[in-house]
Coordinates of N, CA and C in Angstrom, one line a residue:
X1 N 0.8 -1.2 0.0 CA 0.0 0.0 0.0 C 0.9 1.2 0.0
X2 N 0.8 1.8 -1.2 CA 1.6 3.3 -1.1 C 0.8 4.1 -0.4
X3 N 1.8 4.9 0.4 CA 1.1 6.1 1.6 C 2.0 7.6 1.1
X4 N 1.9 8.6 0.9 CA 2.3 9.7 0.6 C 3.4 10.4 1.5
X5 N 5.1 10.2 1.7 CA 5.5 10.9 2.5 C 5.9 12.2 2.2
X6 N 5.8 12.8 1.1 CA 6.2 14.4 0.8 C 5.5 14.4 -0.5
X7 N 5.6 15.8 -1.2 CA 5.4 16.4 -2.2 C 5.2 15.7 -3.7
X8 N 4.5 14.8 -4.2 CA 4.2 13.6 -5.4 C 5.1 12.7 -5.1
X9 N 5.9 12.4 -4.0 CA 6.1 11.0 -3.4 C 5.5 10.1 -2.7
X10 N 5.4 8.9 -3.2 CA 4.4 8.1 -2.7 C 5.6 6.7 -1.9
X11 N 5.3 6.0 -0.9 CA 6.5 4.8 -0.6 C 5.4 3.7 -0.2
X12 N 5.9 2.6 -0.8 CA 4.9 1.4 -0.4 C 6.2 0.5 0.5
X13 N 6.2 0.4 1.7 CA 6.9 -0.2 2.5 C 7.3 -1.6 2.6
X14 N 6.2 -2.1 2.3 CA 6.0 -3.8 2.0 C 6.6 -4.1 0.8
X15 N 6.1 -3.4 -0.3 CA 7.0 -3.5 -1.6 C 8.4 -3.4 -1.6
X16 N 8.8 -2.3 -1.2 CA 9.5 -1.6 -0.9 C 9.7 -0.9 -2.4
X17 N 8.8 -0.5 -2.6 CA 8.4 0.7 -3.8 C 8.7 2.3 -3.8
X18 N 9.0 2.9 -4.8 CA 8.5 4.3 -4.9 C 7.9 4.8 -6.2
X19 N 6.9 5.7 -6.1 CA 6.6 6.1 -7.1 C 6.6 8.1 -7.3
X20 N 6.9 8.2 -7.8 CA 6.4 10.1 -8.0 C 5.5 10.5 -9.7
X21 N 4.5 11.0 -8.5 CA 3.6 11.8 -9.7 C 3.0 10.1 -10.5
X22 N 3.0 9.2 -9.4 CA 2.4 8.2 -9.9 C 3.5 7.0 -10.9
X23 N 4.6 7.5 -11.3 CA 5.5 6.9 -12.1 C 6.5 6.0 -11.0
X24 N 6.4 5.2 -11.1 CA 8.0 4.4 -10.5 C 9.0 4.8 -10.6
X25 N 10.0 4.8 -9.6 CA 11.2 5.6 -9.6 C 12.2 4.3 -9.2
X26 N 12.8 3.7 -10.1 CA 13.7 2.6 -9.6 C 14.9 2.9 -8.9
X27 N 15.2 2.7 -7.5 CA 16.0 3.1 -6.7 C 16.6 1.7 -6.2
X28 N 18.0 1.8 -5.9 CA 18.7 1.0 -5.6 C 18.3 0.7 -4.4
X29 N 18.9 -0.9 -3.4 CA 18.2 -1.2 -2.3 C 18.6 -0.2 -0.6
X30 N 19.7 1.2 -1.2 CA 20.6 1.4 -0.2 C 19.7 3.0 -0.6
X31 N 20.0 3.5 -1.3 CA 18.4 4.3 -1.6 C 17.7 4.0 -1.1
X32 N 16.9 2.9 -1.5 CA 15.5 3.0 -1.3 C 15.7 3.3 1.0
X33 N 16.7 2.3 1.4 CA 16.8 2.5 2.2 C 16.7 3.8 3.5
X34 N 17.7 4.3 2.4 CA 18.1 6.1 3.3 C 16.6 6.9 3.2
X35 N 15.9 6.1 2.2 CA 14.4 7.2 2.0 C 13.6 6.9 3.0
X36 N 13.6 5.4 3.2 CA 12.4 4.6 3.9 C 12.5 5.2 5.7
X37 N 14.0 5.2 5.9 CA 14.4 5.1 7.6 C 14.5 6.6 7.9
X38 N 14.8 7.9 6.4 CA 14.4 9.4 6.7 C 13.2 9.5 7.1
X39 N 12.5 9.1 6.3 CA 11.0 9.5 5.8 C 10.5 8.8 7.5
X40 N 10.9 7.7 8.1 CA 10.1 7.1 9.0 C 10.4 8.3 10.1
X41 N 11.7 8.8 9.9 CA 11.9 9.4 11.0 C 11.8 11.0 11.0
X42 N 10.5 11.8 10.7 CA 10.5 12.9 10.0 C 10.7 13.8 11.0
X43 N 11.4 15.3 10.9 CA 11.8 16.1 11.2 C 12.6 16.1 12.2
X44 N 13.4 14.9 12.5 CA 14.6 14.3 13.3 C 15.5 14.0 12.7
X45 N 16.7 15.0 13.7 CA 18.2 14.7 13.0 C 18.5 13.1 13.2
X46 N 19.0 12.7 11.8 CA 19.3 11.3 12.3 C 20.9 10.9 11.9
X47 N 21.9 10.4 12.9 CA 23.5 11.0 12.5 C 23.9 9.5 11.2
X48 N 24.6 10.0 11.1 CA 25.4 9.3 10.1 C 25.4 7.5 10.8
X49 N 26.1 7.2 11.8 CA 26.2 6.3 12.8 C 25.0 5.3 12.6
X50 N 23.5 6.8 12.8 CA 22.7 5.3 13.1 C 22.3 5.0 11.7
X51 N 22.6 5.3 10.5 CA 22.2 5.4 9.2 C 23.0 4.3 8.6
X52 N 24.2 4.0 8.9 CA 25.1 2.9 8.9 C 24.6 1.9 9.5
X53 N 24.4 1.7 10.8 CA 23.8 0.5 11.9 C 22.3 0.3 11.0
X54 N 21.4 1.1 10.9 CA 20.2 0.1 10.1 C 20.1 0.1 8.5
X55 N 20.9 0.9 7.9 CA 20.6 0.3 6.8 C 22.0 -0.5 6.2
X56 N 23.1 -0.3 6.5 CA 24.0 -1.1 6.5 C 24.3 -2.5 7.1
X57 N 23.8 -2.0 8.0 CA 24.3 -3.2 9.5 C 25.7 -3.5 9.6
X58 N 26.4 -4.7 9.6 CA 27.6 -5.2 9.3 C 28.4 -5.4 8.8
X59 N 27.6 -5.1 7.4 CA 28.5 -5.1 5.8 C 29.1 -3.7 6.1
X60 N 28.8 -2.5 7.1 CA 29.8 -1.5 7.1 C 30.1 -0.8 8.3
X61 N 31.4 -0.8 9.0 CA 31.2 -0.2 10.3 C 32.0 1.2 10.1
X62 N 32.3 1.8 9.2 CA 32.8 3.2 8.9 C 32.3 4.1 7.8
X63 N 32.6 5.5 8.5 CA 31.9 6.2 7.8 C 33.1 7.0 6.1
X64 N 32.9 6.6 5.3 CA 34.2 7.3 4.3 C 32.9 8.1 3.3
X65 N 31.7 8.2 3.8 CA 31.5 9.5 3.0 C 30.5 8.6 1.8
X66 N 30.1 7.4 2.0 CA 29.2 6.8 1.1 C 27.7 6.9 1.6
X67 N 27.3 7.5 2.0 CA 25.9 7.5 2.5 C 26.0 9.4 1.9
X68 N 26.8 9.9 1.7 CA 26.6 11.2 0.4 C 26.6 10.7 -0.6
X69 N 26.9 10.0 -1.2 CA 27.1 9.5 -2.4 C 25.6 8.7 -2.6
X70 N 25.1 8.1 -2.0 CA 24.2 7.5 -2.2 C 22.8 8.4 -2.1
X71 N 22.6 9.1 -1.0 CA 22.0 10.0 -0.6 C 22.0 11.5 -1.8
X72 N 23.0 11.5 -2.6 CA 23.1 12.6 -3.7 C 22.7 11.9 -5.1
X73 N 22.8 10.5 -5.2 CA 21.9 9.8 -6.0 C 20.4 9.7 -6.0
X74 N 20.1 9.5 -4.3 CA 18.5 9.4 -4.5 C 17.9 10.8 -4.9
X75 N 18.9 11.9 -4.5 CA 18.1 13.9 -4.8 C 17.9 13.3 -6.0
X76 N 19.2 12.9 -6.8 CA 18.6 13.0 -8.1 C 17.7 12.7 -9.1
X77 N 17.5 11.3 -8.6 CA 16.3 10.6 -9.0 C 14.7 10.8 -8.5
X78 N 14.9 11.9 -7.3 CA 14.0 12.1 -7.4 C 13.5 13.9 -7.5
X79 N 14.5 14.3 -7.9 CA 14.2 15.9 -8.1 C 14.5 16.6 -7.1
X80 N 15.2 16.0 -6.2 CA 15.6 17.0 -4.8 C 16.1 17.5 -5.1
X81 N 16.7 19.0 -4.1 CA 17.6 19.7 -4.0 C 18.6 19.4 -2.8
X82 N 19.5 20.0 -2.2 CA 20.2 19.3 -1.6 C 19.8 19.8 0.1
X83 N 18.6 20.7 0.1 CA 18.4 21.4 1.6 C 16.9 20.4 1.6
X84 N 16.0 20.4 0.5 CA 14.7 19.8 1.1 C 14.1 18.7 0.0
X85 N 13.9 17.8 0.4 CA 13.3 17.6 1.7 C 14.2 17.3 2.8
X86 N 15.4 16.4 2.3 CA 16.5 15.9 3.0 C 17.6 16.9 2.9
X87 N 17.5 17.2 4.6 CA 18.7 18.1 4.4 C 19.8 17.8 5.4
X88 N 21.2 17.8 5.1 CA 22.6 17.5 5.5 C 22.5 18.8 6.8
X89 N 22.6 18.2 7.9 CA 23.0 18.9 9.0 C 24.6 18.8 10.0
X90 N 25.5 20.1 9.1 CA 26.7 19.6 9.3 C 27.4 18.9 10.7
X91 N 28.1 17.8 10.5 CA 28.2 17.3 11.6 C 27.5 16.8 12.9
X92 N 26.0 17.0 12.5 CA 25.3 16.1 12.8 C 24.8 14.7 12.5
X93 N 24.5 15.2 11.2 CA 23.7 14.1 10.1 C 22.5 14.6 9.4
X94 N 21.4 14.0 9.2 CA 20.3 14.3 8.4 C 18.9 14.7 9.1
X95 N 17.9 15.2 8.4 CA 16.7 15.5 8.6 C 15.9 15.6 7.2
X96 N 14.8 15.0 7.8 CA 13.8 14.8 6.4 C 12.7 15.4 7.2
X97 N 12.8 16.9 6.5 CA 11.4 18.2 6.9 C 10.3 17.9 6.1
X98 N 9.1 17.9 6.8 CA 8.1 18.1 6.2 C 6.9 18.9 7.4
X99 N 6.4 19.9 6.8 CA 5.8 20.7 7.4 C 4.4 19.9 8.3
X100 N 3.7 19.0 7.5 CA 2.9 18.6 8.7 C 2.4 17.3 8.1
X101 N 1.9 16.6 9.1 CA 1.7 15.1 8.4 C 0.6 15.0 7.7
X102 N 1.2 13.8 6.7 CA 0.2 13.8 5.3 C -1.0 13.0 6.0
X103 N -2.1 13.7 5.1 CA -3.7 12.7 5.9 C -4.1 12.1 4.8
X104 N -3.6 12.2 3.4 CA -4.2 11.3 2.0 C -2.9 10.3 1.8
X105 N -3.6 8.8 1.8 CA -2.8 8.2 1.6 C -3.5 7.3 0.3
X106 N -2.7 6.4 -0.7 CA -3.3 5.6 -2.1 C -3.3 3.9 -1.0
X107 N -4.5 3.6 -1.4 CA -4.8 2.7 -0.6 C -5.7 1.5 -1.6
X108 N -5.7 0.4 -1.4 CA -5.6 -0.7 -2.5 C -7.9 -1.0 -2.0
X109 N -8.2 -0.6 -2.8 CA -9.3 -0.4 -2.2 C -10.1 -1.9 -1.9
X110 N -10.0 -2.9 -2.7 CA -10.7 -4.5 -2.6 C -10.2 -5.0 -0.9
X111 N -8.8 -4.5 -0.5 CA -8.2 -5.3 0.3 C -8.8 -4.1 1.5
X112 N -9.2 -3.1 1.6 CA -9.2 -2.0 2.3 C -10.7 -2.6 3.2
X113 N -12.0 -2.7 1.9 CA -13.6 -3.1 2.1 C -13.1 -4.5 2.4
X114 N -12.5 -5.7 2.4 CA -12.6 -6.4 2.8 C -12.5 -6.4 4.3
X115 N -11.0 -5.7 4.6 CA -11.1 -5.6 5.7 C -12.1 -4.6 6.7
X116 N -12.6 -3.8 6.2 CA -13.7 -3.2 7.1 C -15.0 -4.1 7.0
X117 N -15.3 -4.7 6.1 CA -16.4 -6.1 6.3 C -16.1 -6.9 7.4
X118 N -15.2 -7.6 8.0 CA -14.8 -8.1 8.8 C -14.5 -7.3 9.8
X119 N -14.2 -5.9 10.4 CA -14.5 -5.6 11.3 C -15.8 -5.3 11.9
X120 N -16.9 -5.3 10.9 CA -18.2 -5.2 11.1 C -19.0 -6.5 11.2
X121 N -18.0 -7.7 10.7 CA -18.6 -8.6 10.3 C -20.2 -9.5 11.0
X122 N -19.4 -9.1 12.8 CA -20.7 -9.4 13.9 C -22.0 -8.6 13.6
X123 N -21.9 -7.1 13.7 CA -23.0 -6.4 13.2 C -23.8 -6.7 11.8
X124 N -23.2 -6.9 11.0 CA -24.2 -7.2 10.0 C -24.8 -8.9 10.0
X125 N -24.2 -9.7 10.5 CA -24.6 -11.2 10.7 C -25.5 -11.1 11.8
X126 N -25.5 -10.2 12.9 CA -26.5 -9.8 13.4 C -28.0 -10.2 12.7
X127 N -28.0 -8.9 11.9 CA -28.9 -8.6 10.7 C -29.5 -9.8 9.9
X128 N -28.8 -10.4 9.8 CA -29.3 -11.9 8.9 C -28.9 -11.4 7.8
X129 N -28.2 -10.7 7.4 CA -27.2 -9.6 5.7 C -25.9 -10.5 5.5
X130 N -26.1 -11.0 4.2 CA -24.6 -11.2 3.4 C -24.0 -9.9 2.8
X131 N -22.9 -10.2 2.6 CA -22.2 -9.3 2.0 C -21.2 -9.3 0.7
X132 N -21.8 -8.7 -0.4 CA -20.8 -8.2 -1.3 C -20.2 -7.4 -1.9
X133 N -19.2 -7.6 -2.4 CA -18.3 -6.3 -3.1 C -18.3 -7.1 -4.6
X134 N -18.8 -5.7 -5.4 CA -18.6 -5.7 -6.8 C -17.9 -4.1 -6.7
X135 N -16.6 -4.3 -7.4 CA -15.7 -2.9 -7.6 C -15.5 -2.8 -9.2
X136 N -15.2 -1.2 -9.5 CA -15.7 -1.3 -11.2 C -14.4 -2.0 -11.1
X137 N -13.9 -2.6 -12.6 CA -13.1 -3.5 -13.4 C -12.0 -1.8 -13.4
X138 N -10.5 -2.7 -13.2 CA -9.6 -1.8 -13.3 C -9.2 -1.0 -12.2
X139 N -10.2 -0.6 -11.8 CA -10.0 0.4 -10.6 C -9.4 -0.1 -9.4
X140 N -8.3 -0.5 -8.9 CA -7.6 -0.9 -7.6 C -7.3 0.1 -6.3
X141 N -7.0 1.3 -7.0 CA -6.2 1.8 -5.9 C -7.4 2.9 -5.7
X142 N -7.2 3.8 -4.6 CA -7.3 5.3 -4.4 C -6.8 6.2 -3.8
X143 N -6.8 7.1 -4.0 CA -6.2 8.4 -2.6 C -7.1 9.3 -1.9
X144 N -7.0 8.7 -0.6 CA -7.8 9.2 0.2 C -7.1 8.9 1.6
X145 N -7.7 9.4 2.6 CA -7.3 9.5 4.0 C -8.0 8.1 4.4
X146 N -7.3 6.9 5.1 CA -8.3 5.3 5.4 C -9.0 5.7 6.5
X147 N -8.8 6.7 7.4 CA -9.9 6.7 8.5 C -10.5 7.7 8.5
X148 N -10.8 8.9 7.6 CA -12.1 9.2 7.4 C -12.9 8.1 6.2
X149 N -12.5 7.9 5.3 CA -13.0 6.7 4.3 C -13.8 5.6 5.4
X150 N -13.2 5.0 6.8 CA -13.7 4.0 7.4 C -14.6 4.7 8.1
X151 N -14.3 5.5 8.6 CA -15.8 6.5 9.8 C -16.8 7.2 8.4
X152 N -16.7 7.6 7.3 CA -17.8 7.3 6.6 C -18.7 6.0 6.4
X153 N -18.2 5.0 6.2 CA -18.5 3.6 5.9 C -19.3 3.5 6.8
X154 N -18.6 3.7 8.4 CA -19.0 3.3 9.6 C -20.1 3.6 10.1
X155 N -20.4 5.0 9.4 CA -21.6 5.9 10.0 C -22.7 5.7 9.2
X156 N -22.5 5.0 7.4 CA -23.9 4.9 6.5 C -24.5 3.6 7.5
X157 N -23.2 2.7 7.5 CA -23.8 1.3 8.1 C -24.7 1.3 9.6
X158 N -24.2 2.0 9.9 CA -24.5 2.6 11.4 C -26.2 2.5 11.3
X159 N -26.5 3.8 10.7 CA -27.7 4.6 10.2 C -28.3 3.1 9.6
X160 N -27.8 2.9 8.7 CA -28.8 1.5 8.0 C -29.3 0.3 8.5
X161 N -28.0 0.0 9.7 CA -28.8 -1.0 10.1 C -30.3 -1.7 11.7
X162 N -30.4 -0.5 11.8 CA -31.2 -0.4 12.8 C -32.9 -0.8 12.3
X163 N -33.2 -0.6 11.1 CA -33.7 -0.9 10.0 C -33.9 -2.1 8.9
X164 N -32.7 -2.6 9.3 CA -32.6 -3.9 8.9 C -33.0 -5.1 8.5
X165 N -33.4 -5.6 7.3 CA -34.2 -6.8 7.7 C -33.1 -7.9 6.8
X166 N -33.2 -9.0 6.9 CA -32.0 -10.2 6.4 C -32.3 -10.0 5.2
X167 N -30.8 -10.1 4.4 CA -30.5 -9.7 3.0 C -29.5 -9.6 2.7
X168 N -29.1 -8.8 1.9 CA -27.6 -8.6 1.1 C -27.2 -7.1 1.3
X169 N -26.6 -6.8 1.7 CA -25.9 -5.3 1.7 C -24.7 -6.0 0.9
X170 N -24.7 -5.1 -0.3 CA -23.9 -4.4 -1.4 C -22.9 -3.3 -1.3
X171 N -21.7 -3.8 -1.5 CA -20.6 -2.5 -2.2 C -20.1 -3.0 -3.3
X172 N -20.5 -1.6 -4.2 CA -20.2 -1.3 -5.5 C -19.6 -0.2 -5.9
X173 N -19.6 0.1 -6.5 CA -18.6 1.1 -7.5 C -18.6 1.1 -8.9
X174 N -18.6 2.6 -9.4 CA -18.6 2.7 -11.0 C -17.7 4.0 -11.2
X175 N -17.2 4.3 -11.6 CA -16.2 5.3 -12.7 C -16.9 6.4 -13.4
X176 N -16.7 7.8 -13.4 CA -17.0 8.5 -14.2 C -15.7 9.4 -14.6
X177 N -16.4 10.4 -15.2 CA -15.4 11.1 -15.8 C -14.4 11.8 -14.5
X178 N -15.5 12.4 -13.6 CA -15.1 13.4 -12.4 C -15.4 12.5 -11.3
X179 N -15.5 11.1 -10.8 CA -15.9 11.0 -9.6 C -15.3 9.3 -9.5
X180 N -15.0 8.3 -8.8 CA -15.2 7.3 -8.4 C -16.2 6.9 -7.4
X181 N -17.4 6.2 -7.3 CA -18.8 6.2 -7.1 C -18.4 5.0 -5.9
X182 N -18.6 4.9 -4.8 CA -18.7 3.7 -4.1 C -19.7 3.8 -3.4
X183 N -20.7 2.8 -3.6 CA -22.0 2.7 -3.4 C -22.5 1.4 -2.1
X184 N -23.4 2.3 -1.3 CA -23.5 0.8 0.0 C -24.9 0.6 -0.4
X185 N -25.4 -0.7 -0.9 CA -27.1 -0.9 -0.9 C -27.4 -1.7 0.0
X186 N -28.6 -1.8 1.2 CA -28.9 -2.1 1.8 C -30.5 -2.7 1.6
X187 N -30.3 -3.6 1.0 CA -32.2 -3.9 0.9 C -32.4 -3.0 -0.6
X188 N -31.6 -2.6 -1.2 CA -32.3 -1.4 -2.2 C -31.8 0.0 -0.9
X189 N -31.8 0.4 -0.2 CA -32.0 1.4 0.4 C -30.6 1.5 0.1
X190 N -29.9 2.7 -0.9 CA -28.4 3.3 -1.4 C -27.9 4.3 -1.2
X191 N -26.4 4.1 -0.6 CA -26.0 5.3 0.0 C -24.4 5.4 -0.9
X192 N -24.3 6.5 -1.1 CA -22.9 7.1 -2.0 C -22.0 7.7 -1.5
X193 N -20.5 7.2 -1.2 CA -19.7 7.9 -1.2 C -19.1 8.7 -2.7
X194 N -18.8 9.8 -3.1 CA -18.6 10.4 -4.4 C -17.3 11.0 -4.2
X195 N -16.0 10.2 -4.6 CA -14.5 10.6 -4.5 C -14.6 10.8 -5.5
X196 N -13.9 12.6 -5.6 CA -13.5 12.9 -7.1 C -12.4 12.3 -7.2
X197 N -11.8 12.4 -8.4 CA -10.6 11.7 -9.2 C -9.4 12.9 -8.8
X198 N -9.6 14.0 -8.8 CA -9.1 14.8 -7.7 C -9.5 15.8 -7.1
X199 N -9.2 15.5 -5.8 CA -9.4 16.6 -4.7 C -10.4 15.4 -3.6
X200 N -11.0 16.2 -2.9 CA -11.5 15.7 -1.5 C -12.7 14.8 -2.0
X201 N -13.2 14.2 -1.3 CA -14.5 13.7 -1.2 C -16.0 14.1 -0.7
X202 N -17.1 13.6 -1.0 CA -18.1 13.7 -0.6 C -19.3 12.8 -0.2
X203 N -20.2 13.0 0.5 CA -21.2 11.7 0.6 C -23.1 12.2 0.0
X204 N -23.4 11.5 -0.2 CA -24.8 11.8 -0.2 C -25.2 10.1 -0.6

C-alpha cells in the first residue's frame, strides 16, 4: 500500500516501492533505504552512525562519505535539492522536513472493504445480511485518508442498520469522468460515497 510521504512521493513499505507523480522511480536497495528510515523518522536529525547501523548493519562499520554518495543519488532521482526535503546537518547528520503530516494516503481499495467487512462482520450477521463487493473493473487503488473513508462507511452502516431486515448489503462502484462512485445498498435502500478523481470527497 503506497502512503504519501512528501510532495508527489508516494512509498509502499511492504513492496518496498517508490513512485512520483504516480511513475515508479527505480532506486537502488541502499536508496531506497536512506528514503524509507528518513522518511520514518520525520523532522529528526538522524547521525550518520545510526544510518550505517540500520541500513548497513555489518556489511559496514565506517563512515568514508558513502551515505553522500548515495543519498546525492536518491536527490537526483528524485528531483531534490540538496536542503529539502533531505537536508545535510553539518556534523550532525540528516533531517527529512516536512511541514505537517500527510492525511491522503493511495490505498488498495478490494483489500481496504474487505477488511472493514470483517471488522463489522458481527453487526451485519447480526442482521441476517450477506455481504458483497462488486468494484468497477480496473479500478484498484485510491487516494484518500483510510480513516475518514472507514468512519464514513461506519456511519452509513450505522444509520442503516437499525432498520434492517435479512438480505444482502452491497458494495459497488462505478467510474465517471469526475468521480469514483462507491455505493452501500442495503435492501435497495443506497447510499454514495462520491471521491473525485481529484481533490477531496463527498457523501450523499
Amino acid at each position: 500500500m503506497y502512503t504519501t510521504i512528501t510532495n508527489h512521493i508516494e512509498l509502499d513499505r511492504e513492496q518496498r516501492s517508490v513512485r512520483k507523480d504516480g511513475q515508479t522511480v527505480h532506486l537502488t536497495g541502499l536508496e531506497y533505504g536512506l528514503l524509507a528510515f528518513l522518511s520514518a523518522h520525520p523532522n529528526r536529525i538522524c547521525s550518520r552512525q545510526e544510518l550505517l547501523d540500520h541500513i548497513w548493519g555489518d556489511r559496514f562499520q565506517y563512515d568514508t562519505g558513502t551515505i553522500d554518495v548515495h543519498l546525492n543519488a536518491l536527490r537526483r532521482k528524485l528531483g531534490w535539492t540538496k536542503k529539502e526535503p533531505i537536508e545535510t546537518i553539518r556534523g550532525a547528520g540528516f533531517v527529512f522536513r516536512i511541514e505537517q503530516q500527510v492525511t491522503h494516503y493511495t490505498i488498495d481499495l478490494q483489500v481496504f472493504l474487505t477488511d472493514w467487512l470483517r471488522s463489522r462482520e458481527t453487526d451485519i450477521l447480526a442482521k441476517g445480511l450477506a455481504a458483497q463487493i462488486h468494484l468497477t473493473p480496473f479500478v484498484n487503488e485510491i487516494t484518500i485518508e483510510p480513516k475518514a473513508l472507514r468512519q464514513m462507511l461506519d456511519s452509513i452502516l450505522t444509520a442503516l442498520l437499525p432498520s434492517a431486515q435479512p438480505g444482502v448489503l452491497r458494495l459497488s462502484s462505478k467510474l465517471t469522468m469526475q468521480h469514483f462512485i462507491l455505493s452501500l445498498d442495503l435492501n435497495g435502500t443506497i447510499n454514495e460515497l462520491r471521491i473525485p478523481i481529484y481533490g477531496d470527497f463527498d457523501a450523499s
